[in-house]
Amino acid sequence: MTEPVLEAVGVSKHFPVGRGRAVRAVEDATVRLYPGRTVALVGESGSGKTTLARILARYYPPTQGEIRLSGGEGHSYRRQVQLVYQDPFASLNPVHRVGYILGRVLRIHGHARGRAEVREQTAELLRRVNLPEEFLEKFPHELSGGQRQRVVIARALAVRPRVLLGDEPVSMLDVSIRLDILNLLARLRDEQGLAILYITHDIAGARYFSDEIHVMYAGQMVEGGPADSITEGARHPYTRLLLASAPDPDRVANGSGPDEELGEPPSLIDPPTGCRFHPRCPAAMDVCRDKVPPRSEHGEGHWTTCWLYAKDDE
Ligand SMILES: Nc1ncnc2c1ncn2[C@@H]1O[C@H](COP(=O)(O)OP(=O)(O)OP(=O)(O)O)[C@@H](O)[C@H]1O
Ligand code: SF4
Ligand SMILES: [Mg+2]
């Protein structure tokens, strides 16, 4: 396979909360993003998904580990790595028209100069997200949620990034338009070779849109691999619970699903010993409480960290 565009290698993020204590939001996470491929990051609320995306976006530095962008960072990092947030309502300045919002980014990054060039390129950006040119004249409040998110994506594209980090980019949108936006992202990935990180609560839907799925639990990656292999042959008990409680896989839904059934998520200031999932795991054994489970490989890049699959008990 080609080189990753962007990779996080063994990154951790600890947020200090006083008296020497810290929220260990992300621990020893590794993820690699490749051109023209999508990696989905799934896990319940508070599992560290946004924190990992922000580390990848250099929004904050990791406490440990390394972020590597291929080809170096010659141009500004933000030009190459763009974050798309969950809320398209909060993401657009309400006082400007769409044309201004897009044009400003083109000018700042030196991709277009002069009125005619800006007009032409802003219209082209709208075409790429399936919006008509007339939308250049509209204000954000005149757009639906799905239309706004298309504008947000167009604005990210205006920078001409190599990597798009989507932090639950469709979860606030009406179910009926989620698929449209995901198909749009898939097309941009295929046509422009964008590397995409897709954060979602919806593991079943992630399968249709992603090449790989990584599952996070309480700040740690617990399972990862090819999307089909994860959804058809999940090994980790947490992944299995996520899948079992996922809504109809033919629907792109986005509820927080199993959170309620699983009970309270663990503290990240004082996380459970051994396997962090042990207090909630239906398959927990004695060893799970005491020792951190090792990583096991299941072929074709599918791996998990769980004592059930450890070769020997040490
Ligand atoms: N700036 C911060 N300071 C302290 N704690 C933080 C900070 N940002 C996040 N956290 C904590 O880190 C943990 C992980 O948060 P994060 O936002 O990454 O989760 P998430 O998986 O994105 O959740 P959700 O699905 O709800 O968006 C949470 O316990 C959160 O409270
Ligand atoms: S290591 Fe033990 S507690 Fe953790 S997921 Fe596996 S069986 Fe469950
Ligand atoms: Mg989040």
Coordinates of C-alpha atoms and ligand atoms in Angstrom, one line a residue:
M1 CA 0.0 0.0 0.0
T2 CA 1.1 3.6 -0.5
E3 CA 2.4 5.7 2.3
P4 CA 0.0 7.2 4.8
V5 CA -0.7 10.9 4.3
L6 CA -1.2 11.5 7.9
E7 CA -0.5 9.2 10.9
A8 CA -0.8 9.4 14.6
V9 CA 1.6 7.0 16.2
G10 CA 1.1 6.0 19.9
V11 CA -0.5 9.3 20.8
S12 CA -1.9 10.1 24.2
K13 CA -3.7 13.2 25.5
H14 CA -4.0 13.9 29.2
F15 CA -6.0 17.0 30.3
P16 CA -4.7 18.2 33.7
V17 CA -7.6 18.7 36.1
G18 CA -5.6 19.9 39.2
R19 CA -4.0 18.2 42.1
G20 CA -1.8 16.2 39.8
R21 CA -4.8 14.5 38.3
A22 CA -5.7 14.3 34.6
V23 CA -8.4 13.1 32.3
R24 CA -6.7 10.5 30.2
A25 CA -8.8 11.2 27.1
V26 CA -6.7 9.3 24.6
E27 CA -4.1 6.6 25.4
D28 CA -1.5 5.2 23.0
A29 CA -3.7 5.5 19.9
T30 CA -2.3 4.7 16.4
V31 CA -4.2 5.5 13.2
R32 CA -3.0 5.9 9.6
L33 CA -4.9 7.8 6.9
Y34 CA -4.2 7.0 3.2
P35 CA -5.1 8.9 0.0
G36 CA -8.4 7.9 -1.4
R37 CA -9.4 5.9 1.7
T38 CA -11.7 6.4 4.7
V39 CA -11.1 5.3 8.2
A40 CA -14.1 5.3 10.6
L41 CA -13.5 5.9 14.2
V42 CA -16.4 4.6 16.3
G43 CA -17.1 4.5 20.0
E44 CA -19.6 5.8 22.6
S45 CA -19.7 9.4 23.9
G46 CA -16.6 10.4 25.8
S47 CA -14.4 7.7 24.3
G48 CA -11.9 10.2 22.9
K49 CA -12.8 10.4 19.3
T50 CA -12.9 14.2 19.1
T51 CA -9.7 14.5 21.1
L52 CA -7.9 12.2 18.7
A53 CA -9.2 14.2 15.7
R54 CA -8.0 17.4 17.3
I55 CA -4.6 15.9 17.9
L56 CA -4.5 14.9 14.2
A57 CA -5.6 18.5 13.2
R58 CA -2.8 19.9 15.5
Y59 CA -5.4 21.7 17.4
Y60 CA -3.5 20.6 20.4
P61 CA -0.2 18.7 20.9
P62 CA -0.3 15.1 22.1
T63 CA 1.0 14.5 25.6
Q64 CA 2.9 11.6 24.1
G65 CA 3.4 10.1 20.7
E66 CA 3.9 11.6 17.3
I67 CA 1.9 13.1 14.4
R68 CA 3.4 12.7 11.0
L69 CA 2.3 14.3 7.8
S70 CA 3.9 12.9 4.6
G71 CA 5.9 15.2 2.5
G72 CA 6.6 17.4 5.6
E73 CA 4.6 20.4 6.6
G74 CA 6.1 22.8 4.0
H75 CA 2.9 24.7 3.6
S76 CA 0.8 25.4 6.6
Y77 CA -0.5 22.3 8.3
R78 CA -4.1 23.7 8.2
R79 CA -3.9 23.9 4.5
Q80 CA -3.4 20.2 4.3
V81 CA -5.5 18.9 7.1
Q82 CA -9.1 20.2 7.5
L83 CA -11.6 19.5 10.2
V84 CA -15.3 19.4 9.5
Y85 CA -17.4 19.6 12.7
Q86 CA -20.7 18.2 13.7
D87 CA -22.7 21.4 13.8
P88 CA -23.1 23.1 10.4
F89 CA -25.1 25.8 12.2
A90 CA -22.2 26.9 14.4
S91 CA -19.6 26.5 11.7
L92 CA -20.7 29.4 9.3
N93 CA -20.5 33.1 10.1
P94 CA -24.2 34.2 9.8
V95 CA -23.4 37.7 8.6
H96 CA -21.7 36.7 5.3
R97 CA -23.1 35.3 2.1
V98 CA -21.9 31.8 0.9
G99 CA -19.9 33.4 -1.9
Y100 CA -18.0 35.6 0.5
I101 CA -17.3 32.7 2.9
L102 CA -15.9 30.5 0.1
G103 CA -14.1 33.4 -1.7
R104 CA -12.3 34.5 1.5
V105 CA -10.7 31.1 1.9
L106 CA -9.6 31.0 -1.7
R107 CA -8.0 34.4 -1.4
I108 CA -6.4 33.7 1.9
H109 CA -4.7 30.6 0.5
G110 CA -3.8 32.3 -2.7
H111 CA -5.9 29.9 -4.9
A112 CA -7.8 32.7 -6.6
R113 CA -7.3 36.4 -7.2
G114 CA -9.7 39.1 -8.6
R115 CA -13.4 39.0 -8.8
A116 CA -13.9 36.9 -11.9
E117 CA -11.5 34.2 -10.8
V118 CA -13.0 34.0 -7.3
R119 CA -16.5 33.9 -8.8
E120 CA -15.6 31.1 -11.1
Q121 CA -13.9 29.0 -8.4
T122 CA -16.6 29.5 -5.8
A123 CA -19.2 28.4 -8.3
E124 CA -17.1 25.4 -9.1
L125 CA -16.8 24.5 -5.3
L126 CA -20.6 24.6 -5.0
R127 CA -20.9 22.3 -8.1
R128 CA -18.6 19.9 -6.4
V129 CA -20.9 19.6 -3.4
N130 CA -24.0 19.5 -5.6
L131 CA -25.3 23.0 -4.9
P132 CA -26.4 25.4 -7.7
E133 CA -24.4 28.6 -8.3
E134 CA -27.3 30.8 -7.0
F135 CA -26.4 29.7 -3.5
L136 CA -23.4 32.0 -3.7
E137 CA -25.8 34.8 -2.9
K138 CA -27.5 33.2 0.1
F139 CA -26.9 33.7 3.8
P140 CA -26.4 30.6 6.0
H141 CA -29.8 31.1 7.7
E142 CA -31.4 30.7 4.3
L143 CA -30.0 27.1 4.0
S144 CA -31.2 23.8 5.4
G145 CA -28.9 21.8 7.7
G146 CA -27.8 19.6 4.8
Q147 CA -27.1 22.5 2.5
R148 CA -25.1 24.2 5.2
Q149 CA -23.0 21.1 5.7
R150 CA -22.4 21.0 2.0
V151 CA -21.1 24.6 2.2
V152 CA -18.9 23.7 5.2
I153 CA -17.5 20.9 3.1
A154 CA -17.0 23.2 0.1
R155 CA -15.2 25.6 2.4
A156 CA -12.9 22.8 3.6
L157 CA -12.3 21.9 -0.1
A158 CA -11.4 25.5 -1.0
V159 CA -8.2 25.1 1.0
R160 CA -7.4 22.1 -1.2
P161 CA -6.5 19.8 1.7
R162 CA -5.1 16.3 1.4
V163 CA -6.9 15.1 4.6
L164 CA -10.5 15.7 5.8
L165 CA -11.3 14.9 9.4
G166 CA -15.0 14.6 9.8
D167 CA -16.1 14.8 13.4
E168 CA -19.6 13.3 13.2
P169 CA -20.3 15.3 10.1
V170 CA -23.8 14.0 9.6
S171 CA -25.0 13.3 13.1
M172 CA -27.0 16.6 13.4
L173 CA -28.6 16.3 10.0
D174 CA -31.9 14.8 9.2
V175 CA -31.7 11.0 8.7
S176 CA -33.0 11.5 5.1
I177 CA -30.0 13.5 4.0
R178 CA -27.2 11.8 5.9
L179 CA -26.7 9.4 3.1
D180 CA -26.4 12.2 0.5
I181 CA -23.7 13.9 2.5
L182 CA -21.8 10.6 3.0
N183 CA -22.1 9.8 -0.7
L184 CA -20.7 13.2 -1.4
L185 CA -17.7 12.6 0.9
A186 CA -17.2 9.2 -0.8
R187 CA -17.2 10.8 -4.2
L188 CA -14.6 13.4 -3.1
R189 CA -12.5 10.7 -1.6
D190 CA -12.6 8.7 -4.9
E191 CA -12.2 11.6 -7.3
Q192 CA -9.7 13.7 -5.5
G193 CA -7.9 11.1 -3.5
L194 CA -8.8 12.7 -0.2
A195 CA -7.8 10.8 2.9
I196 CA -10.8 10.8 5.3
L197 CA -11.3 10.2 9.0
Y198 CA -15.0 9.7 9.6
I199 CA -16.0 9.9 13.3
T200 CA -19.4 8.4 14.1
H201 CA -21.5 6.5 16.7
D202 CA -22.9 4.4 13.9
I203 CA -20.8 1.3 13.4
A204 CA -23.3 -0.3 11.1
G205 CA -23.4 2.7 8.8
A206 CA -19.7 3.2 8.9
R207 CA -19.3 -0.1 7.1
Y208 CA -20.8 1.3 3.9
F209 CA -18.7 4.3 3.8
S210 CA -15.3 3.2 5.2
D211 CA -12.4 1.0 4.2
E212 CA -11.3 0.5 7.8
I213 CA -13.0 0.8 11.2
H214 CA -11.3 1.5 14.5
V215 CA -13.2 1.1 17.7
M216 CA -12.4 3.3 20.7
Y217 CA -13.4 2.5 24.3
A218 CA -12.5 4.8 27.2
G219 CA -9.7 6.5 25.4
Q220 CA -8.1 3.4 23.9
M221 CA -8.4 1.7 20.6
V222 CA -9.7 -1.8 21.3
E223 CA -10.2 -3.2 17.8
G224 CA -9.4 -2.2 14.2
G225 CA -9.2 -3.6 10.7
P226 CA -11.0 -3.8 7.3
A227 CA -14.6 -2.6 7.6
D228 CA -16.1 -5.9 6.5
S229 CA -13.9 -7.9 8.8
I230 CA -14.9 -5.8 11.8
T231 CA -18.7 -5.8 11.1
E232 CA -18.8 -9.5 10.1
G233 CA -16.2 -10.9 12.4
A234 CA -15.9 -8.5 15.4
R235 CA -13.7 -10.1 18.1
H236 CA -13.8 -7.6 21.0
P237 CA -16.9 -7.9 23.3
Y238 CA -17.4 -4.1 23.2
T239 CA -17.4 -4.1 19.3
R240 CA -19.9 -7.0 19.4
L241 CA -22.2 -5.1 21.8
L242 CA -22.0 -2.0 19.5
L243 CA -23.0 -4.1 16.6
A244 CA -25.7 -6.0 18.4
S245 CA -27.4 -2.8 19.5
A246 CA -26.8 -1.0 16.2
P247 CA -30.0 0.1 14.5
D248 CA -31.0 -1.4 11.1
P249 CA -27.8 -1.5 9.1
D250 CA -29.5 -0.4 5.9
R251 CA -30.3 2.9 7.5
V252 CA -27.7 5.6 8.2
A253 CA -28.7 6.2 11.7
N254 CA -26.7 7.8 14.5
G255 CA -28.2 7.3 17.9
S256 CA -25.9 6.9 20.9
G257 CA -27.3 3.3 20.8
P258 CA -25.8 1.0 23.3
D259 CA -24.7 3.6 25.8
E260 CA -27.8 3.1 27.9
E261 CA -27.7 -0.7 27.8
L262 CA -24.1 -0.7 28.9
G263 CA -24.5 1.5 31.9
E264 CA -22.1 4.2 33.0
P265 CA -18.9 4.8 31.1
P266 CA -15.8 4.6 33.2
S267 CA -13.9 7.5 34.7
L268 CA -11.0 8.6 32.6
I269 CA -9.3 10.3 35.6
D270 CA -9.1 7.0 37.4
P271 CA -9.8 4.4 34.7
P272 CA -10.5 0.7 35.5
T273 CA -7.3 -1.4 36.0
G274 CA -6.4 -4.1 33.5
C275 CA -8.8 -4.1 30.6
R276 CA -10.8 -0.8 30.9
F277 CA -13.9 -2.6 29.7
H278 CA -13.9 -5.2 32.4
P279 CA -16.6 -3.7 34.7
R280 CA -19.0 -3.8 31.8
C281 CA -17.8 -6.8 29.9
P282 CA -20.1 -9.9 29.8
A283 CA -17.1 -12.1 29.1
A284 CA -14.7 -10.7 31.8
M285 CA -12.3 -13.1 33.5
D286 CA -10.1 -12.6 36.5
V287 CA -7.1 -11.7 34.4
C288 CA -9.0 -8.9 32.8
R289 CA -9.1 -7.0 36.1
D290 CA -5.4 -7.2 36.7
K291 CA -3.6 -7.0 33.5
V292 CA -3.8 -4.9 30.4
P293 CA -4.8 -7.3 27.5
P294 CA -2.2 -7.7 24.8
R295 CA -2.8 -7.1 21.1
S296 CA -3.8 -10.1 19.0
E297 CA -3.7 -10.2 15.2
H298 CA -6.5 -11.9 13.2
G299 CA -5.2 -11.6 9.7
E300 CA -5.6 -9.0 6.9
G301 CA -4.8 -6.2 9.4
H302 CA -7.6 -7.1 11.8
W303 CA -6.5 -6.8 15.4
T304 CA -7.9 -6.6 18.9
T305 CA -6.8 -6.1 22.5
C306 CA -8.7 -8.7 24.6
W307 CA -7.7 -11.5 26.8
L308 CA -10.1 -13.9 25.0
Y309 CA -7.7 -14.0 22.1
A310 CA -4.3 -13.9 23.9
K311 CA -2.2 -16.9 22.8
D312 CA -1.2 -17.9 26.3
D313 CA -2.3 -16.4 29.6
E314 CA 0.7 -14.3 30.1
Ligands
LIG1 N1 -10.3 20.3 27.0 C1 -10.6 19.3 27.8 N2 -10.3 19.3 29.1 C2 -10.6 18.3 29.9 N3 -11.2 17.2 29.5 C3 -11.6 17.1 28.2 C4 -11.3 18.1 27.3 N4 -11.7 17.7 26.1 C5 -12.2 16.5 26.3 N5 -12.1 16.1 27.6 C6 -12.6 14.8 28.1 O1 -12.0 13.8 27.4 C7 -12.8 12.7 27.2 C8 -13.0 12.4 25.7 O2 -13.7 13.5 25.1 P1 -14.0 13.5 23.5 O3 -14.7 14.8 23.3 O4 -12.8 13.2 22.8 O5 -15.0 12.3 23.4 P2 -15.9 11.8 22.1 O6 -15.6 10.4 21.9 O7 -15.6 12.8 21.0 O8 -17.4 12.0 22.6 P3 -18.7 12.4 21.8 O9 -19.1 11.1 21.1 O10 -19.7 12.7 22.9 O11 -18.4 13.5 20.9 C9 -14.1 13.1 27.9 O12 -14.1 12.5 29.2 C10 -14.1 14.6 28.0 O13 -14.8 15.0 29.1
SF4_2 S1 -10.0 -8.4 28.1 FE1 -11.6 -9.3 29.3 S2 -12.8 -7.6 30.1 FE2 -11.6 -6.9 28.4 S3 -13.0 -7.2 26.6 FE3 -11.7 -9.0 26.7 S4 -12.9 -10.5 27.9 FE4 -13.8 -8.4 28.3
MG3 MG -16.9 14.0 19.9

